[in-house]
Amino acid sequence: MVVLTGAGISAESGVPTFRGAGGLWREHRALDLATPEAFARDPDLVWNFYAWRRELIAGCTPNAAHLSLADLATRSNLTLITQNVDGLHQAAGSTNVLELHGSLWRLRCTACRQTWADRNVPLLLPPTCPDCGSLARPDVVWFGEQLPRATLNAAKESARAAAVFACIGTSGLVEPAAGLARIAHEFGAQVVEINVERTPLSAFADRVYEGPATAMVSRWISEVVAGNLDLLDPE
Ligand code: OAD
Ligand code: ZN
């Protein structure tokens, strides 16, 4: 069983999504804030945006959807892939999360490229590398950048092997993450979508749960997952 999550799963925790009503990319231009060029041009502007998001998310807690997935992993063979950088899956107890777009809670040195965990809120700006003193950046994937190769490969492999592939709260517009659902579909998985609205993924989903993640994830688990008991307790 494989689950791919997007910003919508954290919406009910109070984390803004990117697209749609109240979405971050409605008020802010992604190209001014989430590209390597933007960071080279104005690191303070970019850091202010990320420091603001860290502060906002530091005040948010995992919701019932995050918690249900953490619980599901304890009784099934579940691979959890997320596009989210908010860390709420881990806060809910999920481990081995494949973070396709990195994490707000990790920094990376722009010179020596080492990464380290940093949960300081507020963050002293601009943050620097503890070893070489160079400017640090958020360890997230920006537009125009490659996804972490090993993480993406693991995600693709799990999509090919999936019996059930559930997409939760993602607009399905950003590649290569959106392509994972298509891979799963082509390789014969039952594709499930949970979203408050229809998306390009709805076209080939075998099952669409239209509604908020906090209600629909537990409904999906009781209806579909419980009906596929061979997916539970693999050991
Ligand atoms: P989007 O903001 O594009 O889409 C959020 C999706 O969640 C939409 O389809 C909403 O309909 C849905 N949604 C909103 N509230 C929901 C709820 N309560 N329950 C269920 N669904 C809900 O977010 P992503 O698809 O995650 O990348 O965006 C993908 C990537 O684009 C992000 O990782 C980010 C962004 O630019 C980078 O920054 C690199
Ligand atoms: Zn360094």
mmCIF file of C-alpha atoms in Angstrom, residues 4-233:
data_model
loop_
_atom_site.group_PDB
_atom_site.id
_atom_site.type_symbol
_atom_site.label_atom_id
_atom_site.label_comp_id
_atom_site.label_asym_id
_atom_site.label_seq_id
_atom_site.Cartn_x
_atom_site.Cartn_y
_atom_site.Cartn_z
ATOM 1 C CA LEU A 4 1.130 10.094 -1.666
ATOM 2 C CA THR A 5 0.192 13.233 0.250
ATOM 3 C CA GLY A 6 0.122 16.906 -0.697
ATOM 4 C CA ALA A 7 -0.607 20.190 1.005
ATOM 5 C CA GLY A 8 -4.328 19.376 1.345
ATOM 6 C CA ILE A 9 -3.708 16.811 4.080
ATOM 7 C CA SER A 10 -2.301 19.559 6.296
ATOM 8 C CA ALA A 11 -4.949 22.167 5.419
ATOM 9 C CA GLU A 12 -7.129 21.223 8.374
ATOM 10 C CA SER A 13 -4.115 21.601 10.662
ATOM 11 C CA GLY A 14 -4.006 25.248 9.588
ATOM 12 C CA VAL A 15 -1.164 24.990 7.075
ATOM 13 C CA PRO A 16 -1.904 27.002 3.911
ATOM 14 C CA THR A 17 -1.933 25.064 0.629
ATOM 15 C CA PHE A 18 -0.234 26.422 -2.501
ATOM 16 C CA ARG A 19 -3.082 26.578 -4.996
ATOM 17 C CA GLY A 20 -6.763 27.324 -4.577
ATOM 18 C CA ALA A 21 -8.466 29.618 -2.066
ATOM 19 C CA GLY A 22 -6.003 31.009 0.481
ATOM 20 C CA GLY A 23 -3.148 29.281 -1.354
ATOM 21 C CA LEU A 24 0.369 30.642 -0.927
ATOM 22 C CA TRP A 25 0.886 30.991 -4.668
ATOM 23 C CA ARG A 26 -2.150 33.283 -4.835
ATOM 24 C CA GLU A 27 -0.545 35.908 -2.610
ATOM 25 C CA HIS A 28 3.096 35.252 -3.423
ATOM 26 C CA ARG A 29 4.815 34.692 -6.722
ATOM 27 C CA ALA A 30 6.438 31.271 -6.590
ATOM 28 C CA LEU A 31 9.189 32.443 -8.924
ATOM 29 C CA ASP A 32 10.173 35.239 -6.488
ATOM 30 C CA LEU A 33 10.393 32.910 -3.501
ATOM 31 C CA ALA A 34 10.927 29.298 -4.457
ATOM 32 C CA THR A 35 13.674 29.186 -7.073
ATOM 33 C CA PRO A 36 17.475 29.087 -6.802
ATOM 34 C CA GLU A 37 17.570 32.340 -8.829
ATOM 35 C CA ALA A 38 15.334 34.083 -6.291
ATOM 36 C CA PHE A 39 17.586 32.956 -3.454
ATOM 37 C CA ALA A 40 20.721 34.127 -5.275
ATOM 38 C CA ARG A 41 19.097 37.497 -5.952
ATOM 39 C CA ASP A 42 17.591 38.153 -2.528
ATOM 40 C CA PRO A 43 18.321 35.542 0.166
ATOM 41 C CA ASP A 44 16.769 37.733 2.870
ATOM 42 C CA LEU A 45 13.430 37.887 1.054
ATOM 43 C CA VAL A 46 13.399 34.128 0.515
ATOM 44 C CA TRP A 47 14.465 33.415 4.091
ATOM 45 C CA ASN A 48 11.756 35.704 5.451
ATOM 46 C CA PHE A 49 9.169 33.650 3.575
ATOM 47 C CA TYR A 50 10.532 30.338 4.863
ATOM 48 C CA ALA A 51 11.014 31.627 8.424
ATOM 49 C CA TRP A 52 7.390 32.821 8.382
ATOM 50 C CA ARG A 53 6.198 29.390 7.229
ATOM 51 C CA ARG A 54 8.270 27.690 9.933
ATOM 52 C CA GLU A 55 6.695 29.908 12.596
ATOM 53 C CA LEU A 56 3.206 29.290 11.268
ATOM 54 C CA ILE A 57 3.693 25.516 11.111
ATOM 55 C CA ALA A 58 5.385 25.364 14.519
ATOM 56 C CA GLY A 59 1.973 26.321 15.897
ATOM 57 C CA CYS A 60 0.157 23.543 13.988
ATOM 58 C CA THR A 61 -0.432 19.973 15.106
ATOM 59 C CA PRO A 62 -1.083 16.822 13.085
ATOM 60 C CA ASN A 63 -4.753 16.143 12.339
ATOM 61 C CA ALA A 64 -6.817 12.964 12.205
ATOM 62 C CA ALA A 65 -5.633 12.185 8.665
ATOM 63 C CA HIS A 66 -1.940 12.294 9.608
ATOM 64 C CA LEU A 67 -2.675 10.224 12.724
ATOM 65 C CA SER A 68 -4.705 7.610 10.808
ATOM 66 C CA LEU A 69 -1.829 7.069 8.377
ATOM 67 C CA ALA A 70 0.681 6.707 11.218
ATOM 68 C CA ASP A 71 -1.613 4.135 12.812
ATOM 69 C CA LEU A 72 -2.170 2.311 9.512
ATOM 70 C CA ALA A 73 1.584 1.876 9.106
ATOM 71 C CA THR A 74 1.733 -0.074 12.357
ATOM 72 C CA ARG A 75 -0.626 -2.735 10.956
ATOM 73 C CA SER A 76 0.171 -2.828 7.251
ATOM 74 C CA ASN A 77 2.902 -2.629 4.680
ATOM 75 C CA LEU A 78 2.639 1.096 3.952
ATOM 76 C CA THR A 79 4.996 3.389 2.072
ATOM 77 C CA LEU A 80 4.261 7.035 2.812
ATOM 78 C CA ILE A 81 5.410 9.546 0.195
ATOM 79 C CA THR A 82 4.844 13.241 0.775
ATOM 80 C CA GLN A 83 5.334 16.461 -1.144
ATOM 81 C CA ASN A 84 4.936 18.354 2.113
ATOM 82 C CA VAL A 85 7.829 20.039 3.872
ATOM 83 C CA ASP A 86 5.903 20.663 7.097
ATOM 84 C CA GLY A 87 7.000 17.579 9.075
ATOM 85 C CA LEU A 88 3.456 16.858 10.291
ATOM 86 C CA HIS A 89 3.553 13.184 9.253
ATOM 87 C CA GLN A 90 6.588 12.659 11.473
ATOM 88 C CA ALA A 91 4.925 14.656 14.252
ATOM 89 C CA ALA A 92 2.009 12.205 13.987
ATOM 90 C CA GLY A 93 4.398 9.288 14.450
ATOM 91 C CA SER A 94 5.105 8.218 10.874
ATOM 92 C CA THR A 95 8.631 7.003 10.235
ATOM 93 C CA ASN A 96 10.537 6.418 6.979
ATOM 94 C CA VAL A 97 8.543 9.136 5.218
ATOM 95 C CA LEU A 98 9.776 9.726 1.661
ATOM 96 C CA GLU A 99 9.993 13.525 1.589
ATOM 97 C CA LEU A 100 10.072 14.336 -2.128
ATOM 98 C CA HIS A 101 10.381 18.098 -1.630
ATOM 99 C CA GLY A 102 12.639 18.150 1.428
ATOM 100 C CA SER A 103 11.849 19.623 4.824
ATOM 101 C CA LEU A 104 11.443 23.074 6.326
ATOM 102 C CA TRP A 105 13.108 21.681 9.431
ATOM 103 C CA ARG A 106 16.426 20.963 7.723
ATOM 104 C CA LEU A 107 18.980 23.484 6.492
ATOM 105 C CA ARG A 108 21.684 23.024 3.871
ATOM 106 C CA CYS A 109 24.994 24.827 3.468
ATOM 107 C CA THR A 110 25.254 26.578 0.105
ATOM 108 C CA ALA A 111 29.037 25.986 0.099
ATOM 109 C CA CYS A 112 29.864 22.594 1.639
ATOM 110 C CA ARG A 113 26.315 21.227 1.054
ATOM 111 C CA GLN A 114 25.996 19.432 4.363
ATOM 112 C CA THR A 115 22.505 19.336 5.837
ATOM 113 C CA TRP A 116 21.405 19.500 9.464
ATOM 114 C CA ALA A 117 18.205 19.552 11.484
ATOM 115 C CA ASP A 118 17.111 22.916 12.835
ATOM 116 C CA ARG A 119 13.857 23.457 14.719
ATOM 117 C CA ASN A 120 14.596 26.934 16.071
ATOM 118 C CA VAL A 121 11.604 29.232 15.930
ATOM 119 C CA PRO A 122 12.167 32.047 15.395
ATOM 120 C CA LEU A 123 15.205 31.347 13.290
ATOM 121 C CA LEU A 124 18.061 33.836 13.506
ATOM 122 C CA LEU A 125 18.414 35.195 9.957
ATOM 123 C CA PRO A 126 20.313 34.633 7.824
ATOM 124 C CA PRO A 127 21.310 31.186 9.122
ATOM 125 C CA THR A 128 24.870 30.035 8.491
ATOM 126 C CA CYS A 129 26.703 26.715 8.308
ATOM 127 C CA PRO A 130 28.013 25.538 11.709
ATOM 128 C CA ASP A 131 31.214 24.270 10.042
ATOM 129 C CA CYS A 132 32.218 26.712 7.318
ATOM 130 C CA GLY A 133 30.111 29.756 8.189
ATOM 131 C CA SER A 134 28.636 30.091 4.686
ATOM 132 C CA LEU A 135 25.041 31.021 4.012
ATOM 133 C CA ALA A 136 22.526 28.238 4.662
ATOM 134 C CA ARG A 137 19.353 27.618 2.665
ATOM 135 C CA PRO A 138 16.231 25.636 3.456
ATOM 136 C CA ASP A 139 16.739 21.958 2.503
ATOM 137 C CA VAL A 140 13.690 22.030 0.241
ATOM 138 C CA VAL A 141 13.301 21.492 -3.487
ATOM 139 C CA TRP A 142 12.719 24.681 -5.449
ATOM 140 C CA PHE A 143 11.226 25.062 -8.915
ATOM 141 C CA GLY A 144 13.827 24.119 -11.483
ATOM 142 C CA GLU A 145 15.696 21.823 -9.081
ATOM 143 C CA GLN A 146 15.980 18.049 -9.090
ATOM 144 C CA LEU A 147 14.227 16.007 -6.459
ATOM 145 C CA PRO A 148 16.518 14.005 -4.150
ATOM 146 C CA ARG A 149 17.419 11.112 -6.433
ATOM 147 C CA ALA A 150 17.347 8.211 -3.960
ATOM 148 C CA THR A 151 14.027 9.384 -2.515
ATOM 149 C CA LEU A 152 12.439 9.738 -5.955
ATOM 150 C CA ASN A 153 13.721 6.328 -7.037
ATOM 151 C CA ALA A 154 12.321 4.708 -3.900
ATOM 152 C CA ALA A 155 8.986 6.444 -4.539
ATOM 153 C CA LYS A 156 8.870 5.253 -8.155
ATOM 154 C CA GLU A 157 9.725 1.715 -7.133
ATOM 155 C CA SER A 158 6.952 1.679 -4.562
ATOM 156 C CA ALA A 159 4.492 3.086 -7.137
ATOM 157 C CA ARG A 160 5.341 0.215 -9.516
ATOM 158 C CA ALA A 161 4.884 -2.374 -6.778
ATOM 159 C CA ALA A 162 1.742 -0.892 -5.196
ATOM 160 C CA ALA A 163 -1.496 -2.846 -4.913
ATOM 161 C CA VAL A 164 -3.271 0.288 -3.694
ATOM 162 C CA PHE A 165 -2.010 3.813 -4.366
ATOM 163 C CA ALA A 166 -3.830 6.607 -2.539
ATOM 164 C CA CYS A 167 -3.364 10.286 -3.402
ATOM 165 C CA ILE A 168 -4.441 12.541 -0.560
ATOM 166 C CA GLY A 169 -4.782 16.332 -0.815
ATOM 167 C CA THR A 170 -2.647 16.949 -3.865
ATOM 168 C CA SER A 171 -3.608 19.001 -6.907
ATOM 169 C CA GLY A 172 -1.739 16.537 -9.129
ATOM 170 C CA LEU A 173 -0.208 19.407 -11.094
ATOM 171 C CA VAL A 174 3.434 19.222 -10.057
ATOM 172 C CA GLU A 175 5.761 16.681 -11.652
ATOM 173 C CA PRO A 176 7.342 14.292 -11.045
ATOM 174 C CA ALA A 177 5.198 13.676 -7.941
ATOM 175 C CA ALA A 178 1.944 13.621 -9.910
ATOM 176 C CA GLY A 179 3.440 11.071 -12.303
ATOM 177 C CA LEU A 180 3.769 8.559 -9.465
ATOM 178 C CA ALA A 181 0.012 8.023 -9.477
ATOM 179 C CA ARG A 182 0.113 7.405 -13.236
ATOM 180 C CA ILE A 183 2.947 4.901 -12.812
ATOM 181 C CA ALA A 184 0.953 3.081 -10.135
ATOM 182 C CA HIS A 185 -2.116 3.035 -12.392
ATOM 183 C CA GLU A 186 -0.116 1.690 -15.360
ATOM 184 C CA PHE A 187 1.394 -1.021 -13.182
ATOM 185 C CA GLY A 188 -2.026 -2.166 -12.060
ATOM 186 C CA ALA A 189 -2.554 -0.557 -8.672
ATOM 187 C CA GLN A 190 -5.998 0.423 -7.512
ATOM 188 C CA VAL A 191 -5.710 4.230 -7.449
ATOM 189 C CA VAL A 192 -7.681 6.072 -4.785
ATOM 190 C CA GLU A 193 -8.037 9.824 -4.575
ATOM 191 C CA ILE A 194 -9.029 11.812 -1.511
ATOM 192 C CA ASN A 195 -9.552 15.514 -2.164
ATOM 193 C CA VAL A 196 -12.119 18.246 -1.623
ATOM 194 C CA GLU A 197 -12.237 18.744 -5.385
ATOM 195 C CA ARG A 198 -11.577 16.820 -8.573
ATOM 196 C CA THR A 199 -8.088 16.962 -10.076
ATOM 197 C CA PRO A 200 -6.321 15.572 -13.166
ATOM 198 C CA LEU A 201 -5.758 12.403 -11.096
ATOM 199 C CA SER A 202 -9.522 11.874 -10.782
ATOM 200 C CA ALA A 203 -9.670 10.890 -14.459
ATOM 201 C CA PHE A 204 -7.953 7.560 -13.876
ATOM 202 C CA ALA A 205 -8.614 7.022 -10.170
ATOM 203 C CA ASP A 206 -10.577 3.845 -9.476
ATOM 204 C CA ARG A 207 -12.164 5.434 -6.448
ATOM 205 C CA VAL A 208 -12.623 9.113 -5.563
ATOM 206 C CA TYR A 209 -13.473 10.240 -2.049
ATOM 207 C CA GLU A 210 -14.578 13.835 -2.402
ATOM 208 C CA GLY A 211 -14.299 15.558 0.959
ATOM 209 C CA PRO A 212 -11.885 16.737 3.639
ATOM 210 C CA ALA A 213 -8.948 14.499 4.481
ATOM 211 C CA THR A 214 -9.757 14.303 8.194
ATOM 212 C CA ALA A 215 -13.081 12.606 7.420
ATOM 213 C CA MET A 216 -12.217 10.740 4.223
ATOM 214 C CA VAL A 217 -8.950 9.063 5.200
ATOM 215 C CA SER A 218 -10.602 7.111 7.979
ATOM 216 C CA ARG A 219 -13.553 6.299 5.717
ATOM 217 C CA TRP A 220 -11.165 5.006 3.031
ATOM 218 C CA ILE A 221 -9.305 2.927 5.590
ATOM 219 C CA SER A 222 -12.475 1.340 6.926
ATOM 220 C CA GLU A 223 -14.026 0.752 3.486
ATOM 221 C CA VAL A 224 -11.129 -0.163 1.225
ATOM 222 C CA VAL A 225 -8.235 -1.124 3.385
ATOM 223 C CA ALA A 226 -10.296 -3.228 5.749
ATOM 224 C CA GLY A 227 -11.672 -4.996 2.646
ATOM 225 C CA ASN A 228 -8.152 -5.893 1.570
ATOM 226 C CA LEU A 229 -7.035 -7.708 4.665
ATOM 227 C CA ASP A 230 -4.167 -9.340 2.810
ATOM 228 C CA LEU A 231 -2.560 -5.893 2.781
ATOM 229 C CA LEU A 232 -2.624 -5.816 6.561
ATOM 230 C CA ASP A 233 -0.166 -7.489 8.892
#
